[in-house]
Amino acid sequence: MGATKLAANPGFSAGLEGVTAARSGLCSIDGQQGRLYYLGYSIEELAQYSSFEEVCFLLWRRRFPTASELKALKKRFVECRALPEEIAPHIERLPKDAAPMGVLRTLASLLCNLDKNQDNGVAANEERAVRMTAQFPTMMAAFHRLRRGQKAVAPHPSLDHAANFLYMLSGSQPTKDEARLMDVALILHADHEMNASTFSSLVTASTLSDLYSAVVSGIGTLKGPLHGGANEEVLKMIDAIGDASKVEAYVRESFRAKKYRIMGFGHRIYKTVDPRARVFKEYARNVVAGTDSERLFNINVRLEEVMQAQVGSKGIYANVDLYSGLVYQALGIPPDLFTPIFAIARVAGWTAHVLEYWQENRLFRPNAEYVGPEPRSYEPVEKRRQDYSKA
Ligand code: SDX
């Protein structure tokens, strides 16, 4: 992997569509076949057999941990989960109606201010990655409970990462199935090649800024509804549709009005069903069985059928956000925490890509194709038009 300089300018591509911005050995996607791999391991097998802690090690060190290494990483996560004492007062002072993704962005910045270690070597930055990954769930759970007038729940010393997050949210230990559901959700969201938030983290890191700033860039980017924010929008959409029998009219009206994209569908890379959507769909099917949410699940299934008929030919299919919200809702998680869960997982991918990129760092500085006025002389104010409102 070397930073090869391009001979010719590849030319303009809106949203850098089709442009290769970096070389990476972490994650590969086959958009035509709907396949996703972390270092060659399929997302289906990782979801079935691995754990989020094991996937973090895989991404940071580019190999699976030995049993003792996995035990050591889990121990580090437990040791790092509790927030620095300076953070708690800030969480208490945040507006109760603050957007959780904005809260996470603020608190991640605060971690940077508290880190006095000037060492910017690989080991020190790996340690920062472990600490952020361990602490983000604690931050989100503490904010969530405080905004509801409840006391924050201290991290549990013997629960794994996913189970501990659910425990800190609710104050009671999750069942094994609930913990497994959350663990799979974190695995599915841990990385995804050069997505917008990872690219944003890399642009920041390429200036040799710090790892916290790179992650804060990623959080701010993930917040947008075209990226991480879609999972929350999907639940609002299926609530608004109300019943599977109304899906076709809803989609037809949306396309007719050209008012906005159908959330949970479409992807820059996948031109078939996102493999993560397939995994989430089966988990969602099981958790809603026999509950009122089965109605919402059936709306999603009908949406897939109608969208396939309408835009399947354009390669627009279900993405990771279509079913994830139903799983989180079944875990008792409110919609405005859905995207923070995405961030809690993706911090592993953001930091792994930065650690990798720093091995052969090169400043990101693309061109802009200039389409403005030709060079011209200065116009004194008295010689200018005095009214541009009718321009
Ligand atoms: C994630 O990149 C990643 O890897 C991201 C992600 C990750 O793990 O990091 O996978 C996570 O972000 C999943 C995507 C979540 N977002 C949504 O569900 C929002 C809805 N989806 C769309 O906004 C859209 O599909 C994007 C943003 C995801 C991708 O859009 P592109 O590649 O920029 O495609 P486009 O907007 O240029 O659309 C191309 C065509 C257009 O039709 P035409 O104008 O050419 O006729 O496809 C149509 C679009 O109208 N289209 C849709 C659609 N998505 C694209 N039409 C209806 N509904 C949609 N959802």
CSV table of C-alpha atoms and ligand atoms in Angstrom, one decimal:
chain,number,residue,atom,x,y,z
A,1,MET,CA,0.0,0.0,0.0
A,2,GLY,CA,1.9,3.1,-1.1
A,3,ALA,CA,0.8,6.7,-1.7
A,4,THR,CA,1.0,6.6,-5.5
A,5,LYS,CA,0.7,10.1,-7.0
A,6,LEU,CA,-1.7,10.2,-10.0
A,7,ALA,CA,-0.2,11.2,-13.3
A,8,ALA,CA,-3.3,12.8,-14.7
A,9,ASN,CA,-6.2,14.7,-13.0
A,10,PRO,CA,-9.1,12.1,-12.7
A,11,GLY,CA,-11.5,14.9,-13.3
A,12,PHE,CA,-14.7,16.0,-11.5
A,13,SER,CA,-17.0,13.5,-9.9
A,14,ALA,CA,-20.0,14.8,-7.8
A,15,GLY,CA,-19.6,13.4,-4.3
A,16,LEU,CA,-16.4,11.7,-5.4
A,17,GLU,CA,-18.6,9.0,-6.8
A,18,GLY,CA,-16.4,6.2,-8.2
A,19,VAL,CA,-13.2,7.9,-7.0
A,20,THR,CA,-10.7,5.8,-5.1
A,21,ALA,CA,-9.5,8.0,-2.2
A,22,ALA,CA,-7.2,5.5,-0.4
A,23,ARG,CA,-5.8,2.0,-0.3
A,24,SER,CA,-6.9,-0.1,2.7
A,25,GLY,CA,-6.8,-3.7,3.9
A,26,LEU,CA,-9.6,-3.4,6.4
A,27,CYS,CA,-12.9,-3.7,4.7
A,28,SER,CA,-14.1,-4.8,1.3
A,29,ILE,CA,-17.5,-4.5,-0.3
A,30,ASP,CA,-18.9,-6.2,-3.4
A,31,GLY,CA,-21.8,-3.8,-4.3
A,32,GLN,CA,-23.1,-5.9,-7.1
A,33,GLN,CA,-23.3,-9.2,-5.2
A,34,GLY,CA,-24.1,-7.6,-1.8
A,35,ARG,CA,-21.1,-8.9,0.0
A,36,LEU,CA,-19.2,-7.3,2.9
A,37,TYR,CA,-15.9,-8.4,4.5
A,38,TYR,CA,-13.7,-7.2,7.4
A,39,LEU,CA,-10.2,-8.4,6.5
A,40,GLY,CA,-11.7,-11.1,4.4
A,41,TYR,CA,-14.1,-12.5,7.0
A,42,SER,CA,-17.8,-12.2,5.8
A,43,ILE,CA,-20.1,-10.0,7.8
A,44,GLU,CA,-22.5,-13.0,8.0
A,45,GLU,CA,-19.9,-15.2,9.7
A,46,LEU,CA,-18.7,-12.4,12.0
A,47,ALA,CA,-22.3,-11.7,13.0
A,48,GLN,CA,-22.9,-15.4,13.7
A,49,TYR,CA,-19.6,-16.3,15.5
A,50,SER,CA,-17.7,-13.2,16.6
A,51,SER,CA,-18.1,-10.5,19.2
A,52,PHE,CA,-17.8,-6.7,19.0
A,53,GLU,CA,-14.6,-6.8,21.1
A,54,GLU,CA,-13.1,-9.4,18.8
A,55,VAL,CA,-14.0,-7.3,15.7
A,56,CYS,CA,-12.4,-4.2,17.3
A,57,PHE,CA,-9.2,-6.2,17.8
A,58,LEU,CA,-9.4,-7.5,14.2
A,59,LEU,CA,-9.8,-4.0,12.8
A,60,TRP,CA,-7.2,-2.3,15.0
A,61,ARG,CA,-4.5,-5.1,14.6
A,62,ARG,CA,-5.7,-6.5,11.3
A,63,ARG,CA,-5.9,-10.1,12.7
A,64,PHE,CA,-8.0,-12.0,15.2
A,65,PRO,CA,-6.8,-11.9,18.8
A,66,THR,CA,-5.5,-15.0,20.7
A,67,ALA,CA,-7.7,-16.0,23.6
A,68,SER,CA,-5.4,-14.2,26.1
A,69,GLU,CA,-5.3,-11.1,23.8
A,70,LEU,CA,-9.1,-11.1,23.7
A,71,LYS,CA,-9.3,-11.4,27.5
A,72,ALA,CA,-6.9,-8.6,27.9
A,73,LEU,CA,-8.8,-6.3,25.5
A,74,LYS,CA,-12.1,-7.1,27.3
A,75,LYS,CA,-10.3,-6.2,30.6
A,76,ARG,CA,-9.1,-2.9,29.1
A,77,PHE,CA,-12.7,-2.1,28.0
A,78,VAL,CA,-14.0,-2.7,31.5
A,79,GLU,CA,-11.2,-0.7,33.1
A,80,CYS,CA,-11.8,2.3,30.7
A,81,ARG,CA,-15.6,2.3,30.7
A,82,ALA,CA,-16.0,4.7,33.6
A,83,LEU,CA,-15.9,8.4,32.5
A,84,PRO,CA,-13.2,10.8,33.7
A,85,GLU,CA,-14.7,12.6,36.7
A,86,GLU,CA,-14.4,15.9,34.8
A,87,ILE,CA,-17.0,14.8,32.3
A,88,ALA,CA,-20.0,14.1,34.6
A,89,PRO,CA,-20.7,17.8,35.4
A,90,HIS,CA,-20.7,18.6,31.7
A,91,ILE,CA,-23.3,15.9,31.0
A,92,GLU,CA,-25.5,17.3,33.7
A,93,ARG,CA,-25.3,20.8,32.3
A,94,LEU,CA,-26.2,19.8,28.7
A,95,PRO,CA,-29.8,20.8,27.6
A,96,LYS,CA,-32.1,17.8,28.3
A,97,ASP,CA,-33.4,18.1,24.7
A,98,ALA,CA,-30.0,18.2,23.1
A,99,ALA,CA,-29.6,15.8,20.1
A,100,PRO,CA,-27.7,12.8,21.4
A,101,MET,CA,-25.4,12.8,18.4
A,102,GLY,CA,-24.5,16.4,19.3
A,103,VAL,CA,-23.9,15.4,22.9
A,104,LEU,CA,-21.6,12.6,21.7
A,105,ARG,CA,-19.7,15.0,19.5
A,106,THR,CA,-19.3,17.5,22.4
A,107,LEU,CA,-18.2,14.9,24.9
A,108,ALA,CA,-15.7,13.3,22.5
A,109,SER,CA,-14.2,16.7,22.1
A,110,LEU,CA,-13.9,17.0,25.9
A,111,LEU,CA,-12.0,13.7,26.1
A,112,CYS,CA,-9.3,15.4,23.9
A,113,ASN,CA,-9.0,18.3,26.3
A,114,LEU,CA,-8.5,15.8,29.2
A,115,ASP,CA,-5.8,13.8,27.4
A,116,LYS,CA,-2.4,15.2,28.5
A,117,ASN,CA,-0.3,12.5,26.9
A,118,GLN,CA,1.7,14.1,24.0
A,119,ASP,CA,2.8,10.7,22.6
A,120,ASN,CA,1.3,10.3,19.1
A,121,GLY,CA,2.8,6.8,18.5
A,122,VAL,CA,0.8,3.7,17.4
A,123,ALA,CA,0.5,2.2,20.9
A,124,ALA,CA,-0.7,5.6,22.4
A,125,ASN,CA,-3.3,6.0,19.6
A,126,GLU,CA,-4.5,2.4,20.0
A,127,GLU,CA,-5.0,3.1,23.6
A,128,ARG,CA,-7.0,6.3,22.7
A,129,ALA,CA,-9.1,4.1,20.3
A,130,VAL,CA,-9.8,1.6,23.1
A,131,ARG,CA,-10.8,4.4,25.6
A,132,MET,CA,-13.1,6.1,23.2
A,133,THR,CA,-14.7,2.8,22.2
A,134,ALA,CA,-15.1,1.9,25.9
A,135,GLN,CA,-16.5,5.3,27.0
A,136,PHE,CA,-18.9,6.3,24.2
A,137,PRO,CA,-21.6,3.8,25.5
A,138,THR,CA,-21.2,5.2,29.0
A,139,MET,CA,-21.5,8.8,27.8
A,140,MET,CA,-24.7,8.0,25.8
A,141,ALA,CA,-26.3,5.9,28.6
A,142,ALA,CA,-25.5,8.6,31.2
A,143,PHE,CA,-26.9,11.4,29.1
A,144,HIS,CA,-30.0,9.4,28.3
A,145,ARG,CA,-30.8,8.7,32.0
A,146,LEU,CA,-30.0,12.2,33.2
A,147,ARG,CA,-32.2,13.8,30.5
A,148,ARG,CA,-35.1,11.6,31.9
A,149,GLY,CA,-34.4,12.7,35.5
A,150,GLN,CA,-32.8,9.3,36.4
A,151,LYS,CA,-29.4,8.7,38.0
A,152,ALA,CA,-26.6,7.5,35.7
A,153,VAL,CA,-25.9,3.8,36.1
A,154,ALA,CA,-22.2,3.0,36.7
A,155,PRO,CA,-20.7,0.5,34.2
A,156,HIS,CA,-21.0,-3.2,35.2
A,157,PRO,CA,-17.5,-4.7,35.9
A,158,SER,CA,-18.4,-8.2,34.6
A,159,LEU,CA,-20.7,-7.6,31.6
A,160,ASP,CA,-19.3,-7.5,28.0
A,161,HIS,CA,-19.4,-4.4,25.9
A,162,ALA,CA,-22.9,-4.7,24.4
A,163,ALA,CA,-24.5,-6.1,27.5
A,164,ASN,CA,-23.0,-3.4,29.6
A,165,PHE,CA,-24.4,-0.7,27.3
A,166,LEU,CA,-28.0,-2.1,27.7
A,167,TYR,CA,-27.4,-2.4,31.5
A,168,MET,CA,-26.3,1.3,31.8
A,169,LEU,CA,-29.4,2.4,29.7
A,170,SER,CA,-32.0,0.4,31.7
A,171,GLY,CA,-30.4,-0.2,35.1
A,172,SER,CA,-31.1,-4.0,34.8
A,173,GLN,CA,-29.1,-6.7,33.2
A,174,PRO,CA,-30.2,-7.7,29.7
A,175,THR,CA,-31.1,-11.3,28.8
A,176,LYS,CA,-28.5,-13.3,26.9
A,177,ASP,CA,-30.6,-12.9,23.7
A,178,GLU,CA,-30.9,-9.1,24.2
A,179,ALA,CA,-27.1,-8.8,24.8
A,180,ARG,CA,-26.5,-10.9,21.7
A,181,LEU,CA,-28.8,-8.7,19.6
A,182,MET,CA,-26.9,-5.6,20.6
A,183,ASP,CA,-23.5,-7.3,20.0
A,184,VAL,CA,-24.5,-8.3,16.5
A,185,ALA,CA,-25.8,-4.8,15.8
A,186,LEU,CA,-22.4,-3.4,16.9
A,187,ILE,CA,-20.5,-5.9,14.7
A,188,LEU,CA,-22.7,-5.0,11.7
A,189,HIS,CA,-21.9,-1.3,12.1
A,190,ALA,CA,-18.3,-1.5,13.1
A,191,ASP,CA,-16.8,-0.7,9.7
A,192,HIS,CA,-17.8,0.0,6.1
A,193,GLU,CA,-14.8,0.9,3.9
A,194,MET,CA,-14.7,4.5,2.7
A,195,ASN,CA,-18.2,5.7,3.9
A,196,ALA,CA,-18.7,9.4,4.4
A,197,SER,CA,-17.8,9.5,8.1
A,198,THR,CA,-14.7,7.4,7.7
A,199,PHE,CA,-13.6,9.6,4.8
A,200,SER,CA,-14.2,12.6,7.0
A,201,SER,CA,-12.2,11.1,9.8
A,202,LEU,CA,-9.3,10.4,7.4
A,203,VAL,CA,-9.3,13.9,5.9
A,204,THR,CA,-8.9,15.3,9.5
A,205,ALA,CA,-6.3,12.7,10.4
A,206,SER,CA,-4.3,13.4,7.1
A,207,THR,CA,-3.4,16.9,8.4
A,208,LEU,CA,-1.7,15.1,11.4
A,209,SER,CA,-4.4,16.4,13.7
A,210,ASP,CA,-5.2,14.2,16.7
A,211,LEU,CA,-7.3,11.0,16.9
A,212,TYR,CA,-10.1,12.7,18.9
A,213,SER,CA,-10.5,15.4,16.3
A,214,ALA,CA,-10.7,12.7,13.5
A,215,VAL,CA,-13.4,10.9,15.5
A,216,VAL,CA,-15.3,14.1,16.2
A,217,SER,CA,-15.3,14.7,12.4
A,218,GLY,CA,-16.7,11.3,11.9
A,219,ILE,CA,-19.5,11.8,14.5
A,220,GLY,CA,-20.5,15.1,12.9
A,221,THR,CA,-20.6,13.4,9.4
A,222,LEU,CA,-22.5,10.3,10.6
A,223,LYS,CA,-25.3,12.6,12.1
A,224,GLY,CA,-26.7,13.4,8.7
A,225,PRO,CA,-29.9,11.6,7.5
A,226,LEU,CA,-28.3,10.6,4.2
A,227,HIS,CA,-25.7,8.6,6.3
A,228,GLY,CA,-26.2,7.5,9.9
A,229,GLY,CA,-29.3,9.4,10.6
A,230,ALA,CA,-31.5,7.3,8.3
A,231,ASN,CA,-32.3,4.6,10.9
A,232,GLU,CA,-34.3,7.0,13.1
A,233,GLU,CA,-36.1,8.4,10.0
A,234,VAL,CA,-37.1,4.9,8.9
A,235,LEU,CA,-39.1,4.4,12.1
A,236,LYS,CA,-40.9,7.7,11.7
A,237,MET,CA,-41.7,6.7,8.1
A,238,ILE,CA,-43.2,3.3,8.9
A,239,ASP,CA,-45.1,4.8,11.8
A,240,ALA,CA,-46.5,7.4,9.4
A,241,ILE,CA,-47.4,4.7,6.8
A,242,GLY,CA,-49.3,2.8,9.6
A,243,ASP,CA,-50.2,-0.3,7.6
A,244,ALA,CA,-48.7,-2.5,4.9
A,245,SER,CA,-51.8,-1.9,2.7
A,246,LYS,CA,-50.8,1.8,2.5
A,247,VAL,CA,-47.2,1.3,1.4
A,248,GLU,CA,-47.8,1.4,-2.3
A,249,ALA,CA,-49.8,4.7,-2.1
A,250,TYR,CA,-47.1,6.2,0.2
A,251,VAL,CA,-44.2,5.3,-2.2
A,252,ARG,CA,-46.2,6.5,-5.2
A,253,GLU,CA,-46.9,9.8,-3.6
A,254,SER,CA,-43.3,10.2,-2.4
A,255,PHE,CA,-42.0,9.6,-6.0
A,256,ARG,CA,-44.7,11.8,-7.5
A,257,ALA,CA,-43.9,14.7,-5.1
A,258,LYS,CA,-40.2,14.0,-5.5
A,259,LYS,CA,-40.2,15.3,-1.9
A,260,TYR,CA,-37.3,13.1,-0.5
A,261,ARG,CA,-35.7,9.7,-0.7
A,262,ILE,CA,-37.3,6.7,0.9
A,263,MET,CA,-35.2,6.2,4.0
A,264,GLY,CA,-33.5,2.8,4.5
A,265,PHE,CA,-33.2,2.3,0.7
A,266,GLY,CA,-30.4,3.0,-1.7
A,267,HIS,CA,-26.7,3.0,-1.3
A,268,ARG,CA,-23.7,4.5,-3.2
A,269,ILE,CA,-22.0,1.1,-3.4
A,270,TYR,CA,-24.7,-1.6,-3.0
A,271,LYS,CA,-26.8,-2.1,-6.1
A,272,THR,CA,-28.6,-5.1,-4.4
A,273,VAL,CA,-29.7,-5.7,-0.9
A,274,ASP,CA,-27.2,-4.6,1.7
A,275,PRO,CA,-26.0,-7.9,3.4
A,276,ARG,CA,-26.4,-6.2,6.8
A,277,ALA,CA,-30.0,-5.6,6.0
A,278,ARG,CA,-30.4,-9.3,5.4
A,279,VAL,CA,-28.9,-10.1,8.8
A,280,PHE,CA,-30.9,-7.4,10.7
A,281,LYS,CA,-34.1,-8.5,8.9
A,282,GLU,CA,-33.9,-12.0,10.4
A,283,TYR,CA,-33.2,-10.7,13.9
A,284,ALA,CA,-36.1,-8.2,13.5
A,285,ARG,CA,-38.4,-10.9,12.3
A,286,ASN,CA,-37.7,-13.0,15.5
A,287,VAL,CA,-37.9,-10.1,18.0
A,288,VAL,CA,-41.2,-8.7,16.6
A,289,ALA,CA,-42.9,-12.1,16.3
A,290,GLY,CA,-46.2,-12.0,18.2
A,291,THR,CA,-45.9,-8.3,19.2
A,292,ASP,CA,-47.5,-5.1,17.8
A,293,SER,CA,-44.2,-4.3,16.1
A,294,GLU,CA,-45.0,-7.2,13.7
A,295,ARG,CA,-47.2,-4.7,11.9
A,296,LEU,CA,-44.2,-2.4,11.4
A,297,PHE,CA,-42.0,-5.3,10.2
A,298,ASN,CA,-44.7,-6.2,7.6
A,299,ILE,CA,-44.6,-2.5,6.4
A,300,ASN,CA,-40.9,-2.9,5.9
A,301,VAL,CA,-41.3,-6.1,4.0
A,302,ARG,CA,-44.0,-4.5,1.8
A,303,LEU,CA,-41.7,-1.5,1.3
A,304,GLU,CA,-39.0,-3.8,-0.1
A,305,GLU,CA,-41.5,-5.4,-2.5
A,306,VAL,CA,-42.9,-2.0,-3.7
A,307,MET,CA,-39.4,-0.4,-4.0
A,308,GLN,CA,-38.1,-3.4,-5.9
A,309,ALA,CA,-40.9,-3.0,-8.4
A,310,GLN,CA,-40.4,0.8,-8.6
A,311,VAL,CA,-36.7,1.3,-8.6
A,312,GLY,CA,-35.1,-2.2,-8.3
A,313,SER,CA,-33.9,-1.7,-11.9
A,314,LYS,CA,-31.9,1.3,-10.7
A,315,GLY,CA,-30.1,-0.8,-8.1
A,316,ILE,CA,-32.1,0.7,-5.2
A,317,TYR,CA,-32.6,-1.8,-2.4
A,318,ALA,CA,-32.8,-2.1,1.4
A,319,ASN,CA,-29.8,-0.8,3.2
A,320,VAL,CA,-28.5,-1.4,6.8
A,321,ASP,CA,-31.0,1.2,8.2
A,322,LEU,CA,-34.2,-0.4,7.1
A,323,TYR,CA,-34.6,-3.0,9.9
A,324,SER,CA,-32.1,-1.9,12.5
A,325,GLY,CA,-34.6,0.4,14.2
A,326,LEU,CA,-37.1,-2.4,14.8
A,327,VAL,CA,-34.4,-4.4,16.6
A,328,TYR,CA,-33.4,-1.4,18.8
A,329,GLN,CA,-37.1,-0.6,19.5
A,330,ALA,CA,-37.5,-4.2,20.7
A,331,LEU,CA,-34.6,-3.6,23.0
A,332,GLY,CA,-36.4,-0.6,24.5
A,333,ILE,CA,-34.1,2.0,22.9
A,334,PRO,CA,-35.6,5.3,21.9
A,335,PRO,CA,-35.2,6.4,18.2
A,336,ASP,CA,-32.9,9.3,18.9
A,337,LEU,CA,-30.3,6.9,20.3
A,338,PHE,CA,-30.3,4.8,17.1
A,339,THR,CA,-27.6,6.8,15.3
A,340,PRO,CA,-25.5,7.1,18.5
A,341,ILE,CA,-25.5,3.3,18.5
A,342,PHE,CA,-24.1,3.5,15.0
A,343,ALA,CA,-21.4,5.8,16.2
A,344,ILE,CA,-20.6,3.6,19.3
A,345,ALA,CA,-19.8,0.8,16.8
A,346,ARG,CA,-18.3,2.9,14.0
A,347,VAL,CA,-15.7,4.5,16.2
A,348,ALA,CA,-13.9,1.1,15.8
A,349,GLY,CA,-13.8,1.6,12.1
A,350,TRP,CA,-13.0,5.3,12.2
A,351,THR,CA,-10.0,4.7,14.5
A,352,ALA,CA,-8.8,1.6,12.6
A,353,HIS,CA,-8.8,3.4,9.3
A,354,VAL,CA,-6.9,6.4,10.8
A,355,LEU,CA,-4.3,4.1,12.4
A,356,GLU,CA,-3.9,2.4,9.1
A,357,TYR,CA,-3.8,5.6,7.0
A,358,TRP,CA,-1.2,7.2,9.3
A,359,GLN,CA,1.2,4.4,8.3
A,360,GLU,CA,1.6,6.0,4.9
A,361,ASN,CA,0.0,9.4,5.6
A,362,ARG,CA,-0.7,11.8,2.7
A,363,LEU,CA,-2.6,15.1,3.1
A,364,PHE,CA,-6.1,14.9,1.5
A,365,ARG,CA,-6.3,18.0,-0.8
A,366,PRO,CA,-8.4,17.4,-3.9
A,367,ASN,CA,-9.0,20.1,-6.6
A,368,ALA,CA,-12.1,22.0,-7.4
A,369,GLU,CA,-13.0,22.6,-11.0
A,370,TYR,CA,-13.3,26.3,-11.2
A,371,VAL,CA,-16.5,27.5,-12.9
A,372,GLY,CA,-16.5,31.2,-11.7
A,373,PRO,CA,-15.8,34.5,-13.4
A,374,GLU,CA,-12.6,35.1,-15.5
A,375,PRO,CA,-10.0,37.4,-13.8
A,376,ARG,CA,-11.3,41.0,-13.6
A,377,SER,CA,-10.5,44.4,-12.0
A,378,TYR,CA,-11.7,45.8,-8.7
A,379,GLU,CA,-15.0,47.9,-8.8
A,380,PRO,CA,-15.2,50.9,-6.4
A,381,VAL,CA,-18.4,50.8,-4.4
A,382,GLU,CA,-19.8,54.0,-5.9
A,383,LYS,CA,-19.5,52.4,-9.4
A,384,ARG,CA,-21.4,49.2,-8.4
A,385,ARG,CA,-25.1,48.5,-9.0
A,386,GLN,CA,-26.9,49.7,-5.9
A,387,ASP,CA,-29.7,47.1,-6.0
A,388,TYR,CA,-29.1,43.3,-6.6
A,389,SER,CA,-32.4,42.2,-5.2
A,390,LYS,CA,-33.8,42.0,-8.7
A,391,ALA,CA,-30.6,40.2,-10.0
B,1,SDX,C1,-25.5,4.4,5.2
B,1,SDX,O1,-21.6,4.7,2.3
B,1,SDX,C2,-21.8,3.9,3.3
B,1,SDX,O2,-21.1,2.9,3.4
B,1,SDX,C3,-22.8,4.3,4.3
B,1,SDX,C4,-23.3,3.2,5.2
B,1,SDX,C5,-22.2,2.8,6.2
B,1,SDX,O3,-22.3,1.7,6.8
B,1,SDX,O4,-21.4,3.7,6.5
B,1,SDX,O5,-23.6,2.0,4.5
B,1,SDX,C6,-24.5,3.6,6.0
B,1,SDX,O6,-25.3,5.6,5.1
B,1,SDX,C7,-26.7,3.7,4.6
B,1,SDX,C8,-27.5,4.7,3.8
B,1,SDX,C9,-28.5,5.4,4.8
B,1,SDX,N1,-29.3,6.5,4.0
B,1,SDX,C10,-30.5,6.3,3.6
B,1,SDX,O7,-31.2,5.3,3.7
B,1,SDX,C11,-31.1,7.6,3.1
B,1,SDX,C12,-31.8,7.3,1.8
B,1,SDX,N2,-30.9,6.9,0.8
B,1,SDX,C13,-30.5,7.9,-0.2
B,1,SDX,O8,-30.4,9.2,0.2
B,1,SDX,C14,-29.3,7.4,-1.1
B,1,SDX,O9,-29.6,6.2,-1.5
B,1,SDX,C15,-27.9,7.5,-0.6
B,1,SDX,C16,-27.6,8.8,0.0
B,1,SDX,C17,-27.7,6.4,0.5
B,1,SDX,C18,-26.9,7.2,-1.7
B,1,SDX,O10,-27.2,8.1,-2.7
B,1,SDX,P1,-26.3,8.4,-4.0
B,1,SDX,O11,-25.3,7.3,-4.2
B,1,SDX,O12,-25.8,9.7,-3.9
B,1,SDX,O13,-27.4,8.2,-5.1
B,1,SDX,P2,-28.3,9.5,-5.6
B,1,SDX,O14,-28.9,10.2,-4.4
B,1,SDX,O15,-27.5,10.2,-6.6
B,1,SDX,O16,-29.5,8.7,-6.3
B,1,SDX,C19,-29.3,8.0,-7.6
B,1,SDX,C20,-30.7,7.8,-8.1
B,1,SDX,C21,-31.5,9.0,-8.1
B,1,SDX,O17,-32.5,8.9,-9.1
B,1,SDX,P3,-32.3,9.8,-10.4
B,1,SDX,O18,-32.4,11.3,-9.9
B,1,SDX,O19,-31.0,9.5,-11.0
B,1,SDX,O20,-33.5,9.4,-11.3
B,1,SDX,O21,-31.4,6.8,-7.2
B,1,SDX,C22,-32.5,7.5,-6.6
B,1,SDX,C23,-32.3,9.0,-6.8
B,1,SDX,O22,-33.6,9.6,-6.9
B,1,SDX,N3,-32.5,7.1,-5.2
B,1,SDX,C24,-33.6,7.0,-4.5
B,1,SDX,C25,-33.2,6.6,-3.2
B,1,SDX,N4,-31.9,6.5,-3.2
B,1,SDX,C26,-31.4,6.9,-4.4
B,1,SDX,N5,-34.9,7.1,-4.8
B,1,SDX,C27,-35.8,6.9,-3.8
B,1,SDX,N6,-35.5,6.5,-2.5
B,1,SDX,C28,-34.2,6.3,-2.2
B,1,SDX,N7,-33.8,6.0,-1.0
